[in-house]
PDB file of C-alpha atoms in Angstrom:
ATOM      1  CA  UNK W  25     -80.554  42.821 239.182  1.00 51.00           C
ATOM      2  CA  UNK W  26     -77.524  41.979 241.312  1.00 51.00           C
ATOM      3  CA  UNK W  27     -75.447  39.772 239.068  1.00 48.00           C
ATOM      4  CA  UNK W  28     -76.471  40.740 235.577  1.00 52.00           C
ATOM      5  CA  UNK W  29     -78.156  44.118 235.604  1.00 53.00           C
ATOM      6  CA  UNK W  30     -78.627  46.227 232.537  1.00 56.00           C
ATOM      7  CA  UNK W  31     -76.553  49.139 233.755  1.00 60.00           C
ATOM      8  CA  UNK W  32     -79.424  50.862 235.508  1.00 65.00           C
ATOM      9  CA  UNK W  33     -78.965  52.322 238.967  1.00 68.00           C
ATOM     10  CA  UNK W  34     -79.871  49.985 241.806  1.00 69.00           C
ATOM     11  CA  UNK W  35     -82.566  52.465 242.848  1.00 71.00           C
ATOM     12  CA  UNK W  36     -84.719  50.976 240.079  1.00 67.00           C
ATOM     13  CA  UNK W  37     -84.647  47.523 241.665  1.00 68.00           C
ATOM     14  CA  UNK W  38     -84.340  47.679 245.428  1.00 70.00           C
ATOM     15  CA  UNK W  39     -87.916  48.740 246.127  1.00 72.00           C
ATOM     16  CA  UNK W  40     -89.135  45.525 244.509  1.00 74.00           C
ATOM     17  CA  UNK W  41     -86.727  43.553 246.669  1.00 77.00           C
ATOM     18  CA  UNK W  42     -88.210  45.179 249.766  1.00 78.00           C
ATOM     19  CA  UNK W  43     -91.715  44.264 248.656  1.00 78.00           C
ATOM     20  CA  UNK W  44     -90.616  40.662 248.096  1.00 80.00           C
ATOM     21  CA  UNK W  45     -89.255  40.543 251.626  1.00 80.00           C
ATOM     22  CA  UNK W  46     -92.397  42.072 253.089  1.00 79.00           C
ATOM     23  CA  UNK W  47     -94.662  39.521 251.449  1.00 80.00           C
ATOM     24  CA  UNK W  48     -92.321  36.561 251.946  1.00 83.00           C
ATOM     25  CA  UNK W  49     -91.246  37.006 255.537  1.00 82.00           C
ATOM     26  CA  UNK W  50     -93.932  38.990 257.302  1.00 75.00           C
ATOM     27  CA  UNK W  51     -96.972  37.292 258.788  1.00 75.00           C
ATOM     28  CA  UNK W  52     -98.749  40.677 258.787  1.00 77.00           C
ATOM     29  CA  UNK W  53     -98.316  41.626 255.153  1.00 74.00           C
ATOM     30  CA  UNK W  54    -100.600  44.312 253.740  1.00 75.00           C
ATOM     31  CA  UNK W  55    -103.649  43.045 251.905  1.00 74.00           C
ATOM     32  CA  UNK W  56    -102.799  44.842 248.666  1.00 82.00           C
ATOM     33  CA  UNK W  57     -99.707  46.203 246.960  1.00 79.00           C
ATOM     34  CA  UNK W  58    -101.227  49.712 247.185  1.00 81.00           C
ATOM     35  CA  UNK W  59    -101.360  49.358 250.973  1.00 83.00           C
ATOM     36  CA  UNK W  60     -97.772  48.112 251.036  1.00 84.00           C
ATOM     37  CA  UNK W  61     -96.463  51.012 248.954  1.00 85.00           C
ATOM     38  CA  UNK W  62     -98.413  53.604 250.950  1.00 86.00           C
ATOM     39  CA  UNK W  63     -96.886  52.195 254.152  1.00 86.00           C
ATOM     40  CA  UNK W  64     -93.398  51.988 252.676  1.00 88.00           C
ATOM     41  CA  UNK W  65     -93.387  55.507 251.214  1.00 91.00           C
ATOM     42  CA  UNK W  66     -94.723  57.013 254.439  1.00 93.00           C
ATOM     43  CA  UNK W  67     -92.001  55.304 256.488  1.00 91.00           C
ATOM     44  CA  UNK W  68     -89.137  55.883 254.078  1.00 91.00           C
ATOM     45  CA  UNK W  69     -89.818  59.427 252.869  1.00 95.00           C
ATOM     46  CA  UNK W  70     -92.074  60.841 255.578  1.00 96.00           C
ATOM     47  CA  UNK W  71     -95.782  61.539 255.905  1.00 95.00           C
ATOM     48  CA  UNK W  72     -96.046  64.599 253.645  1.00 96.00           C
ATOM     49  CA  UNK W  73     -95.261  63.126 250.214  1.00 95.00           C
ATOM     50  CA  UNK W  74     -98.013  62.450 247.692  1.00 93.00           C
ATOM     51  CA  UNK W  75     -98.324  60.126 244.695  1.00 91.00           C
ATOM     52  CA  UNK W  76     -94.729  58.881 244.793  1.00 93.00           C
ATOM     53  CA  UNK W  77     -95.595  55.278 244.038  1.00 90.00           C
ATOM     54  CA  UNK W  78     -96.994  56.087 240.575  1.00 91.00           C
ATOM     55  CA  UNK W  79     -93.754  57.932 239.776  1.00 92.00           C
ATOM     56  CA  UNK W  80     -91.582  55.010 240.921  1.00 88.00           C
ATOM     57  CA  UNK W  81     -93.723  52.495 239.088  1.00 87.00           C
ATOM     58  CA  UNK W  82     -93.836  54.665 235.981  1.00 90.00           C
ATOM     59  CA  UNK W  83     -90.048  55.058 235.737  1.00 89.00           C
ATOM     60  CA  UNK W  84     -89.378  51.390 236.490  1.00 85.00           C
ATOM     61  CA  UNK W  85     -91.570  50.536 233.489  1.00 88.00           C
ATOM     62  CA  UNK W  86     -89.354  52.701 231.251  1.00 89.00           C
ATOM     63  CA  UNK W  87     -86.364  50.376 231.812  1.00 85.00           C
ATOM     64  CA  UNK W  88     -87.328  48.012 228.984  1.00 86.00           C
ATOM     65  CA  UNK W  89     -87.302  50.856 226.456  1.00 92.00           C
ATOM     66  CA  UNK W  90     -83.970  52.039 227.857  1.00 86.00           C
ATOM     67  CA  UNK W  91     -82.525  48.539 227.431  1.00 83.00           C
ATOM     68  CA  UNK W  92     -83.810  47.763 223.952  1.00 86.00           C
ATOM     69  CA  UNK W  93     -84.376  50.945 221.900  1.00 92.00           C
ATOM     70  CA  UNK W  94     -81.085  50.681 220.024  1.00 91.00           C
ATOM     71  CA  UNK W  95     -80.843  46.903 220.124  1.00 85.00           C
ATOM     72  CA  UNK W  96     -81.258  44.843 216.997  1.00 80.00           C
ATOM     73  CA  UNK W  97     -81.223  41.688 219.084  1.00 67.00           C
ATOM     74  CA  UNK W  98     -80.898  40.939 222.790  1.00 61.00           C
ATOM     75  CA  UNK W  99     -80.449  43.395 225.640  1.00 57.00           C
ATOM     76  CA  UNK W 100     -77.550  45.534 226.820  1.00 56.00           C
ATOM     77  CA  UNK W 101     -76.802  43.236 229.730  1.00 57.00           C
ATOM     78  CA  UNK W 102     -76.518  40.085 227.612  1.00 59.00           C
ATOM     79  CA  UNK W 103     -73.522  38.986 225.612  1.00 64.00           C
ATOM     80  CA  UNK W 104     -75.565  38.172 222.526  1.00 70.00           C
ATOM     81  CA  UNK W 105     -76.781  41.699 221.833  1.00 74.00           C
ATOM     82  CA  UNK W 106     -76.377  43.554 218.577  1.00 82.00           C
ATOM     83  CA  UNK W 107     -76.773  47.287 218.183  1.00 86.00           C
ATOM     84  CA  UNK W 108     -78.964  48.668 215.415  1.00 90.00           C
ATOM     85  CA  UNK W 109     -76.964  50.485 212.777  1.00 92.00           C
ATOM     86  CA  UNK W 110     -77.285  54.236 212.933  1.00 93.00           C
ATOM     87  CA  UNK W 111     -78.821  55.932 209.908  1.00 95.00           C
ATOM     88  CA  UNK W 112     -76.499  57.177 207.217  1.00 93.00           C
ATOM     89  CA  UNK W 113     -76.470  57.803 203.498  1.00 91.00           C
ATOM     90  CA  UNK W 114     -74.202  54.813 202.943  1.00 89.00           C
ATOM     91  CA  UNK W 115     -75.539  51.293 203.377  1.00 85.00           C
ATOM     92  CA  UNK W 116     -79.274  51.936 203.890  1.00 88.00           C
ATOM     93  CA  UNK W 117     -81.218  49.047 205.423  1.00 89.00           C
ATOM     94  CA  UNK W 118     -82.051  46.366 202.883  1.00 87.00           C
ATOM     95  CA  UNK W 119     -85.625  46.440 201.619  1.00 86.00           C
ATOM     96  CA  UNK W 120     -86.743  49.471 203.618  1.00 89.00           C
ATOM     97  CA  UNK W 121     -85.928  53.078 204.351  1.00 94.00           C
ATOM     98  CA  UNK W 122     -84.192  54.340 207.460  1.00 95.00           C
ATOM     99  CA  UNK W 123     -87.467  55.931 208.481  1.00 95.00           C
ATOM    100  CA  UNK W 124     -89.233  52.564 208.275  1.00 95.00           C
ATOM    101  CA  UNK W 125     -86.345  50.874 210.088  1.00 95.00           C
ATOM    102  CA  UNK W 126     -86.595  53.281 213.026  1.00 94.00           C
ATOM    103  CA  UNK W 127     -90.329  54.062 212.879  1.00 93.00           C
ATOM    104  CA  UNK W 128     -91.575  51.855 215.725  1.00 92.00           C
ATOM    105  CA  UNK W 129     -88.870  52.864 218.191  1.00 95.00           C
ATOM    106  CA  UNK W 130     -89.117  56.569 217.252  1.00 93.00           C
ATOM    107  CA  UNK W 131     -92.909  56.487 217.715  1.00 93.00           C
ATOM    108  CA  UNK W 132     -92.571  54.679 221.043  1.00 96.00           C
ATOM    109  CA  UNK W 133     -90.060  57.273 222.247  1.00 97.00           C
ATOM    110  CA  UNK W 134     -92.760  59.951 222.268  1.00 96.00           C
ATOM    111  CA  UNK W 135     -95.051  58.044 224.620  1.00 96.00           C
ATOM    112  CA  UNK W 136     -92.076  56.937 226.730  1.00 97.00           C
ATOM    113  CA  UNK W 137     -91.040  60.581 227.074  1.00 97.00           C
ATOM    114  CA  UNK W 138     -94.551  61.568 228.169  1.00 97.00           C
ATOM    115  CA  UNK W 139     -94.377  58.971 230.954  1.00 97.00           C
ATOM    116  CA  UNK W 140     -90.947  60.212 232.021  1.00 96.00           C
ATOM    117  CA  UNK W 141     -92.128  63.829 232.131  1.00 97.00           C
ATOM    118  CA  UNK W 142     -95.188  62.796 234.161  1.00 97.00           C
ATOM    119  CA  UNK W 143     -93.048  60.919 236.689  1.00 96.00           C
ATOM    120  CA  UNK W 144     -90.503  63.739 236.890  1.00 97.00           C
ATOM    121  CA  UNK W 145     -93.312  66.189 237.658  1.00 98.00           C
ATOM    122  CA  UNK W 146     -94.468  64.041 240.568  1.00 97.00           C
ATOM    123  CA  UNK W 147     -90.924  63.724 241.898  1.00 97.00           C
ATOM    124  CA  UNK W 148     -90.299  67.468 241.605  1.00 97.00           C
ATOM    125  CA  UNK W 149     -93.524  68.273 243.439  1.00 97.00           C
ATOM    126  CA  UNK W 150     -92.408  66.069 246.319  1.00 97.00           C
ATOM    127  CA  UNK W 151     -88.815  67.264 246.769  1.00 97.00           C
ATOM    128  CA  UNK W 152     -89.755  69.880 249.376  1.00 97.00           C
ATOM    129  CA  UNK W 153     -92.103  67.460 251.153  1.00 97.00           C
ATOM    130  CA  UNK W 154     -89.561  64.703 251.849  1.00 97.00           C
ATOM    131  CA  UNK W 155     -88.711  64.331 255.527  1.00 96.00           C
ATOM    132  CA  UNK W 156     -86.270  61.414 255.225  1.00 96.00           C
ATOM    133  CA  UNK W 157     -83.998  59.958 252.553  1.00 93.00           C
ATOM    134  CA  UNK W 158     -84.163  62.863 250.129  1.00 95.00           C
ATOM    135  CA  UNK W 159     -81.022  61.558 248.450  1.00 94.00           C
ATOM    136  CA  UNK W 160     -82.900  58.454 247.269  1.00 90.00           C
ATOM    137  CA  UNK W 161     -85.545  60.644 245.671  1.00 93.00           C
ATOM    138  CA  UNK W 162     -82.843  62.768 244.029  1.00 95.00           C
ATOM    139  CA  UNK W 163     -81.198  59.640 242.619  1.00 92.00           C
ATOM    140  CA  UNK W 164     -84.519  58.477 241.230  1.00 90.00           C
ATOM    141  CA  UNK W 165     -85.057  61.909 239.702  1.00 95.00           C
ATOM    142  CA  UNK W 166     -81.639  61.743 238.017  1.00 94.00           C
ATOM    143  CA  UNK W 167     -82.570  58.324 236.603  1.00 91.00           C
ATOM    144  CA  UNK W 168     -85.795  59.836 235.277  1.00 94.00           C
ATOM    145  CA  UNK W 169     -83.885  62.711 233.699  1.00 96.00           C
ATOM    146  CA  UNK W 170     -81.486  60.287 232.027  1.00 94.00           C
ATOM    147  CA  UNK W 171     -84.375  58.188 230.680  1.00 94.00           C
ATOM    148  CA  UNK W 172     -86.063  61.374 229.456  1.00 97.00           C
ATOM    149  CA  UNK W 173     -82.906  62.398 227.557  1.00 97.00           C
ATOM    150  CA  UNK W 174     -82.652  58.867 226.159  1.00 96.00           C
ATOM    151  CA  UNK W 175     -86.115  59.382 224.643  1.00 97.00           C
ATOM    152  CA  UNK W 176     -84.891  62.666 223.124  1.00 98.00           C
ATOM    153  CA  UNK W 177     -81.921  60.822 221.632  1.00 97.00           C
ATOM    154  CA  UNK W 178     -84.140  58.130 220.112  1.00 97.00           C
ATOM    155  CA  UNK W 179     -86.439  60.763 218.602  1.00 97.00           C
ATOM    156  CA  UNK W 180     -83.405  62.632 217.231  1.00 97.00           C
ATOM    157  CA  UNK W 181     -82.167  59.431 215.574  1.00 97.00           C
ATOM    158  CA  UNK W 182     -85.642  59.110 214.041  1.00 96.00           C
ATOM    159  CA  UNK W 183     -85.262  62.611 212.587  1.00 96.00           C
ATOM    160  CA  UNK W 184     -81.781  61.755 211.298  1.00 96.00           C
ATOM    161  CA  UNK W 185     -83.308  58.675 209.647  1.00 96.00           C
ATOM    162  CA  UNK W 186     -85.818  60.893 207.812  1.00 96.00           C
ATOM    163  CA  UNK W 187     -83.070  63.294 206.749  1.00 96.00           C
ATOM    164  CA  UNK W 188     -80.969  60.401 205.426  1.00 95.00           C
ATOM    165  CA  UNK W 189     -83.939  59.087 203.456  1.00 95.00           C
ATOM    166  CA  UNK W 190     -84.541  62.567 202.005  1.00 95.00           C
ATOM    167  CA  UNK W 191     -80.880  62.826 201.027  1.00 94.00           C
ATOM    168  CA  UNK W 192     -80.967  59.383 199.407  1.00 92.00           C
ATOM    169  CA  UNK W 193     -84.119  60.303 197.425  1.00 91.00           C
ATOM    170  CA  UNK W 194     -82.575  63.604 196.323  1.00 92.00           C
ATOM    171  CA  UNK W 195     -79.449  61.759 195.243  1.00 84.00           C
ATOM    172  CA  UNK W 196     -81.567  59.401 193.090  1.00 83.00           C
ATOM    173  CA  UNK W 197     -83.230  62.328 191.285  1.00 79.00           C
TER     174      UNK W 197
END
């Protein structure tokens, strides 16, 4: 995350670093990760927040989709990546339609968006409850909003793929 991150905000990673430190260096580590996160969230954000850990965990799991949705090979943070071609009426993908080419990522975008919306709801419901470090929660919310819009973009490319296929079929007739 420090030397070769994928362009995501550090807010995605630092909570995991804190947990690593807690379990590596403390002789009185919590017995479970749920206990650790409850303790951490209470200390960092104040005693009145609810269900923040599921929101943090949920959005951190969206990072893989963010990194790979438009990748043909590799990841954004690696030098060997290749972007998928965007749909168009020229040069359709060999042996398949644009819709087939983008089907798995477009389908995944819907469930990814649902998870983003769920996490954003939890974050929004906690904004007025935060006693400390509200800025960190706002940053995480902005990350969630960006990931949510990324899902919209992927779904829109899926629609463009269908429209290109329809145009190609109409052109054949």
